[in-house]
């Protein structure tokens, strides 16, 4: 009898789908945190496969900072319509208007840190007890400390020393009142895995990820898109560059890379030779040595 062995991508897919189904079986009100980036798009695709032919049995949550790329919002709306799922939008602007957070000022102002309050409020308002996200361990050293099921206390905070053991793919989702979990089904994937899976499954992406012409400003070595959300410094000038994005976030903090990779084959070849992580282009991660870990401890994604 012939034996069939799963390919590397098939093993990763099966593992992720197992985790997603485990979340639905253990928690009462799960949700998928959706940024419109490639990782959350892959997670939505995996969720669709996990429950096909039924619809995805949980909502998508997008924390809208108001500083998103227009391409991301347009893609989000089209995907939600295609999947037929509920979309819950948490507004950072509303958090500012309600006096819950204070907007940063100055040339390097960002709404990235303000997302945490909006996210925690949105999870609480909708009684979400498990929020799945597309974070991966290879992205950043703080990400590598998390497991598939990441426990958060009643304040939404993460304690890296209080992680549950995960032996033999057994996941402990038990929690006290007010606590919740963040769950990362594609933790074991790499950036290359994501791109190869996107190619293999023919998954659509926002045009940001492919090479295009864009007016940009280069700030501290980071290529930022020209937008109404960026205040130019006296010595800065706008340049038209051929760029693409490796990660998708807010316009004032998400750096592009100069690239002519306008299709998946070229992107995969480019990723194979790069020596910097995709978050190496994020200005928010350059604010301090422990920037990501500090944000995660306060309730960030």
Short mmCIF file of C-alpha atoms in Angstrom, two decimals:
data_model
loop_
_atom_site.label_atom_id
_atom_site.label_comp_id
_atom_site.label_asym_id
_atom_site.label_seq_id
_atom_site.Cartn_x
_atom_site.Cartn_y
_atom_site.Cartn_z
CA UNK A 1 0.00 0.00 0.00
CA UNK A 2 1.47 3.32 -1.06
CA UNK A 3 2.15 5.84 1.69
CA UNK A 4 1.48 9.54 1.29
CA UNK A 5 3.70 12.04 3.05
CA UNK A 6 2.62 15.61 3.64
CA UNK A 7 4.76 18.33 2.14
CA UNK A 8 6.23 21.03 4.37
CA UNK A 9 3.44 23.47 3.45
CA UNK A 10 0.77 20.81 3.95
CA UNK A 11 2.09 20.08 7.44
CA UNK A 12 2.00 23.78 8.34
CA UNK A 13 -1.51 24.12 6.92
CA UNK A 14 -2.76 21.08 8.84
CA UNK A 15 -1.23 22.37 12.08
CA UNK A 16 -2.80 25.82 11.66
CA UNK A 17 -6.23 24.39 10.83
CA UNK A 18 -6.00 22.11 13.89
CA UNK A 19 -5.28 25.14 16.11
CA UNK A 20 -8.16 27.16 14.59
CA UNK A 21 -10.61 24.30 15.14
CA UNK A 22 -9.29 23.86 18.69
CA UNK A 23 -10.03 27.52 19.39
CA UNK A 24 -13.63 27.16 18.19
CA UNK A 25 -14.10 24.03 20.30
CA UNK A 26 -12.66 25.53 23.52
CA UNK A 27 -13.90 29.12 23.53
CA UNK A 28 -17.34 30.69 23.48
CA UNK A 29 -16.65 33.86 21.46
CA UNK A 30 -13.49 33.65 19.35
CA UNK A 31 -12.54 36.20 16.70
CA UNK A 32 -9.86 36.76 14.09
CA UNK A 33 -7.76 39.93 14.35
CA UNK A 34 -7.55 41.19 10.78
CA UNK A 35 -5.11 43.91 9.71
CA UNK A 36 -5.40 43.47 5.96
CA UNK A 37 -1.79 42.27 5.85
CA UNK A 38 -0.61 39.05 4.20
CA UNK A 39 -0.47 37.03 7.43
CA UNK A 40 -4.02 37.84 8.49
CA UNK A 41 -5.18 37.20 4.91
CA UNK A 42 -3.57 33.75 5.04
CA UNK A 43 -5.24 33.17 8.41
CA UNK A 44 -8.63 34.08 6.92
CA UNK A 45 -7.96 31.64 4.06
CA UNK A 46 -7.05 28.88 6.54
CA UNK A 47 -10.20 29.61 8.54
CA UNK A 48 -12.28 29.28 5.40
CA UNK A 49 -10.68 25.89 4.66
CA UNK A 50 -11.11 24.76 8.27
CA UNK A 51 -14.91 25.00 8.16
CA UNK A 52 -15.75 24.67 4.46
CA UNK A 53 -18.47 24.37 3.14
CA UNK A 54 -19.85 26.25 6.17
CA UNK A 55 -19.00 29.89 6.68
CA UNK A 56 -16.29 31.01 9.09
CA UNK A 57 -18.02 30.79 12.52
CA UNK A 58 -16.44 33.89 14.06
CA UNK A 59 -16.11 37.60 13.20
CA UNK A 60 -13.10 39.47 11.87
CA UNK A 61 -11.90 42.38 14.03
CA UNK A 62 -10.02 45.29 12.49
CA UNK A 63 -8.53 47.99 14.70
CA UNK A 64 -8.76 51.05 12.46
CA UNK A 65 -6.20 53.72 13.33
CA UNK A 66 -7.45 56.07 10.64
CA UNK A 67 -3.95 56.07 9.15
CA UNK A 68 -4.33 52.96 7.01
CA UNK A 69 -3.27 52.56 3.40
CA UNK A 70 -6.39 53.06 1.22
CA UNK A 71 -5.49 49.84 -0.64
CA UNK A 72 -5.72 47.90 2.63
CA UNK A 73 -9.21 49.14 3.52
CA UNK A 74 -10.53 48.48 0.01
CA UNK A 75 -9.13 44.95 0.08
CA UNK A 76 -10.55 44.33 3.58
CA UNK A 77 -14.05 45.29 2.51
CA UNK A 78 -13.93 43.12 -0.61
CA UNK A 79 -12.66 40.10 1.32
CA UNK A 80 -15.32 40.42 4.04
CA UNK A 81 -17.98 40.57 1.35
CA UNK A 82 -16.54 37.51 -0.39
CA UNK A 83 -16.31 35.47 2.83
CA UNK A 84 -19.73 36.56 4.09
CA UNK A 85 -18.44 37.12 7.62
CA UNK A 86 -19.14 39.77 10.24
CA UNK A 87 -16.62 42.62 10.45
CA UNK A 88 -16.13 44.42 13.77
CA UNK A 89 -14.19 47.69 13.50
CA UNK A 90 -12.57 49.29 16.53
CA UNK A 91 -11.82 52.99 15.95
CA UNK A 92 -8.69 54.61 17.38
CA UNK A 93 -10.15 58.00 16.40
CA UNK A 94 -13.13 57.27 18.66
CA UNK A 95 -10.76 56.41 21.52
CA UNK A 96 -9.07 59.78 20.98
CA UNK A 97 -12.40 61.63 20.80
CA UNK A 98 -13.59 59.89 24.00
CA UNK A 99 -10.44 61.01 25.82
CA UNK A 100 -9.20 57.47 26.45
CA UNK A 101 -5.90 58.07 24.65
CA UNK A 102 -3.92 61.16 23.67
CA UNK A 103 -2.66 61.61 20.13
CA UNK A 104 1.09 61.97 19.70
CA UNK A 105 2.47 65.14 18.13
CA UNK A 106 5.59 65.96 16.17
CA UNK A 107 7.26 64.65 13.03
CA UNK A 108 7.52 61.08 14.37
CA UNK A 109 3.99 60.90 15.75
CA UNK A 110 2.25 57.54 15.42
CA UNK A 111 -1.07 56.03 16.44
CA UNK A 112 0.46 52.57 16.74
CA UNK A 113 0.67 52.52 20.54
CA UNK A 114 -2.86 53.91 20.81
CA UNK A 115 -4.24 50.75 19.20
CA UNK A 116 -3.84 48.81 22.44
CA UNK A 117 -6.60 50.66 24.29
CA UNK A 118 -8.94 50.41 21.30
CA UNK A 119 -8.20 46.70 20.91
CA UNK A 120 -8.83 45.89 24.58
CA UNK A 121 -12.05 47.93 24.57
CA UNK A 122 -13.25 46.18 21.41
CA UNK A 123 -12.54 42.73 22.84
CA UNK A 124 -14.34 43.60 26.07
CA UNK A 125 -17.35 45.19 24.36
CA UNK A 126 -17.84 42.12 22.18
CA UNK A 127 -16.99 39.65 24.98
CA UNK A 128 -14.24 38.03 22.88
CA UNK A 129 -12.45 35.33 24.88
CA UNK A 130 -9.97 34.21 22.19
CA UNK A 131 -8.50 36.56 19.59
CA UNK A 132 -6.56 34.83 16.82
CA UNK A 133 -3.79 36.73 15.07
CA UNK A 134 -1.28 36.18 12.29
CA UNK A 135 1.89 36.77 14.34
CA UNK A 136 4.83 34.44 13.67
CA UNK A 137 7.81 33.57 15.84
CA UNK A 138 10.36 34.56 13.18
CA UNK A 139 9.10 38.16 12.96
CA UNK A 140 10.65 39.57 16.13
CA UNK A 141 12.34 38.26 19.28
CA UNK A 142 9.38 39.10 21.54
CA UNK A 143 7.10 37.08 19.24
CA UNK A 144 9.38 34.07 19.72
CA UNK A 145 8.52 33.95 23.43
CA UNK A 146 4.84 33.26 22.80
CA UNK A 147 3.17 29.91 22.30
CA UNK A 148 0.13 29.06 20.20
CA UNK A 149 -2.19 29.91 23.11
CA UNK A 150 -0.99 33.14 24.75
CA UNK A 151 -2.71 33.83 28.07
CA UNK A 152 -3.73 37.42 28.89
CA UNK A 153 -4.87 38.58 32.33
CA UNK A 154 -8.00 40.60 33.15
CA UNK A 155 -6.18 43.77 32.02
CA UNK A 156 -5.21 42.21 28.67
CA UNK A 157 -1.57 42.07 29.71
CA UNK A 158 0.92 39.40 28.70
CA UNK A 159 3.45 37.90 31.12
CA UNK A 160 6.15 35.97 29.23
CA UNK A 161 6.90 34.00 32.43
CA UNK A 162 3.31 32.83 32.70
CA UNK A 163 3.01 30.83 29.49
CA UNK A 164 1.23 27.48 29.57
CA UNK A 165 3.18 24.38 28.49
CA UNK A 166 2.03 22.95 25.15
CA UNK A 167 3.01 19.28 25.03
CA UNK A 168 1.91 16.94 22.22
CA UNK A 169 -0.32 19.66 20.73
CA UNK A 170 -2.44 19.84 23.87
CA UNK A 171 -3.68 23.39 24.46
CA UNK A 172 -4.90 24.65 27.82
CA UNK A 173 -7.53 27.34 27.32
CA UNK A 174 -8.78 27.45 30.89
CA UNK A 175 -9.07 30.96 32.27
CA UNK A 176 -10.60 33.03 35.05
CA UNK A 177 -13.41 35.54 34.60
CA UNK A 178 -12.25 38.56 32.59
CA UNK A 179 -9.17 36.87 31.17
CA UNK A 180 -8.74 35.93 27.53
CA UNK A 181 -6.30 34.36 25.10
CA UNK A 182 -4.46 35.50 22.00
CA UNK A 183 -3.92 32.57 19.65
CA UNK A 184 -1.37 32.40 16.83
CA UNK A 185 -2.13 29.48 14.45
CA UNK A 186 0.76 30.26 12.07
CA UNK A 187 3.41 30.73 14.77
CA UNK A 188 5.68 28.11 13.22
CA UNK A 189 5.58 29.63 9.73
CA UNK A 190 8.35 31.77 8.29
CA UNK A 191 7.99 34.67 5.88
CA UNK A 192 9.10 32.34 3.09
CA UNK A 193 6.46 29.78 4.11
CA UNK A 194 3.78 32.45 3.92
CA UNK A 195 4.80 33.58 0.43
CA UNK A 196 5.10 30.04 -0.90
CA UNK A 197 1.68 29.18 0.55
CA UNK A 198 0.16 32.30 -1.01
CA UNK A 199 1.56 31.23 -4.36
CA UNK A 200 0.47 27.60 -3.95
CA UNK A 201 -3.08 28.56 -2.93
CA UNK A 202 -3.36 31.49 -5.36
CA UNK A 203 -4.39 33.86 -2.56
CA UNK A 204 -5.18 37.44 -3.56
CA UNK A 205 -3.30 40.28 -1.82
CA UNK A 206 -3.45 44.09 -1.72
CA UNK A 207 -1.40 45.72 -4.48
CA UNK A 208 0.95 47.17 -1.81
CA UNK A 209 2.89 43.93 -1.70
CA UNK A 210 3.91 44.16 -5.34
CA UNK A 211 6.34 46.61 -6.94
CA UNK A 212 4.81 49.99 -7.84
CA UNK A 213 5.68 53.68 -8.14
CA UNK A 214 5.04 55.78 -5.04
CA UNK A 215 6.00 59.21 -3.69
CA UNK A 216 8.08 58.59 -0.58
CA UNK A 217 10.28 60.21 2.03
CA UNK A 218 13.37 58.50 3.44
CA UNK A 219 13.57 59.00 7.20
CA UNK A 220 16.31 57.44 9.33
CA UNK A 221 16.85 54.82 6.66
CA UNK A 222 13.14 53.91 6.44
CA UNK A 223 11.20 54.57 3.22
CA UNK A 224 7.81 56.01 4.18
CA UNK A 225 4.94 56.73 1.81
CA UNK A 226 3.92 60.35 1.33
CA UNK A 227 0.60 60.94 3.07
CA UNK A 228 -1.41 63.52 4.99
CA UNK A 229 -0.34 61.73 8.19
CA UNK A 230 3.37 62.50 7.84
CA UNK A 231 4.86 65.86 8.80
CA UNK A 232 8.00 66.50 6.77
CA UNK A 233 11.15 67.66 8.53
CA UNK A 234 12.99 70.71 7.09
CA UNK A 235 15.72 68.62 5.43
CA UNK A 236 13.39 66.01 3.94
CA UNK A 237 12.16 65.87 0.36
CA UNK A 238 9.66 63.75 -1.54
CA UNK A 239 11.09 61.22 -4.01
CA UNK A 240 9.27 59.01 -6.48
CA UNK A 241 10.57 55.47 -5.96
CA UNK A 242 9.81 51.95 -7.17
CA UNK A 243 8.88 50.11 -4.00
CA UNK A 244 6.84 47.35 -2.43
CA UNK A 245 5.88 46.47 1.15
CA UNK A 246 6.88 43.35 3.08
CA UNK A 247 4.52 44.10 5.94
CA UNK A 248 1.32 46.10 6.12
CA UNK A 249 0.62 48.63 8.87
CA UNK A 250 -0.02 52.34 9.32
CA UNK A 251 1.29 54.71 6.66
CA UNK A 252 3.44 56.84 9.05
CA UNK A 253 5.38 53.82 10.40
CA UNK A 254 5.40 51.13 7.70
CA UNK A 255 8.54 51.19 5.62
CA UNK A 256 8.78 50.08 2.03
CA UNK A 257 11.71 48.45 0.24
CA UNK A 258 13.00 49.46 -3.16
CA UNK A 259 12.12 46.54 -5.39
CA UNK A 260 11.12 45.52 -8.90
CA UNK A 261 9.39 42.35 -7.63
CA UNK A 262 6.01 42.67 -9.32
CA UNK A 263 4.96 39.01 -9.14
CA UNK A 264 5.11 36.14 -6.65
CA UNK A 265 8.10 34.41 -8.27
CA UNK A 266 10.19 37.57 -7.96
CA UNK A 267 9.02 38.21 -4.38
CA UNK A 268 9.94 34.68 -3.30
CA UNK A 269 13.38 35.03 -4.91
CA UNK A 270 13.84 38.38 -3.15
CA UNK A 271 12.81 37.02 0.26
CA UNK A 272 15.23 34.10 -0.18
CA UNK A 273 18.21 36.45 -0.43
CA UNK A 274 17.30 39.21 2.02
CA UNK A 275 19.23 39.51 5.29
CA UNK A 276 16.73 41.68 7.17
CA UNK A 277 13.44 40.65 8.75
CA UNK A 278 10.21 42.09 7.39
CA UNK A 279 9.69 44.09 10.60
CA UNK A 280 13.09 45.66 10.03
CA UNK A 281 11.22 48.21 7.91
CA UNK A 282 8.82 49.18 10.72
CA UNK A 283 9.62 52.54 12.31
CA UNK A 284 7.63 51.65 15.47
CA UNK A 285 10.01 48.77 16.23
CA UNK A 286 12.96 51.16 16.19
CA UNK A 287 11.74 53.20 19.17
CA UNK A 288 13.62 51.02 21.63
CA UNK A 289 15.43 47.71 22.07
CA UNK A 290 12.37 46.17 23.73
CA UNK A 291 9.68 48.15 21.87
CA UNK A 292 7.62 45.15 20.76
CA UNK A 293 7.84 43.31 24.10
CA UNK A 294 6.82 46.44 26.02
CA UNK A 295 3.76 46.88 23.79
CA UNK A 296 2.80 43.23 24.08
CA UNK A 297 2.99 43.34 27.89
CA UNK A 298 0.49 46.22 27.85
CA UNK A 299 -1.97 44.33 25.65
CA UNK A 300 -0.74 44.84 22.09
CA UNK A 301 -1.32 42.20 19.37
#
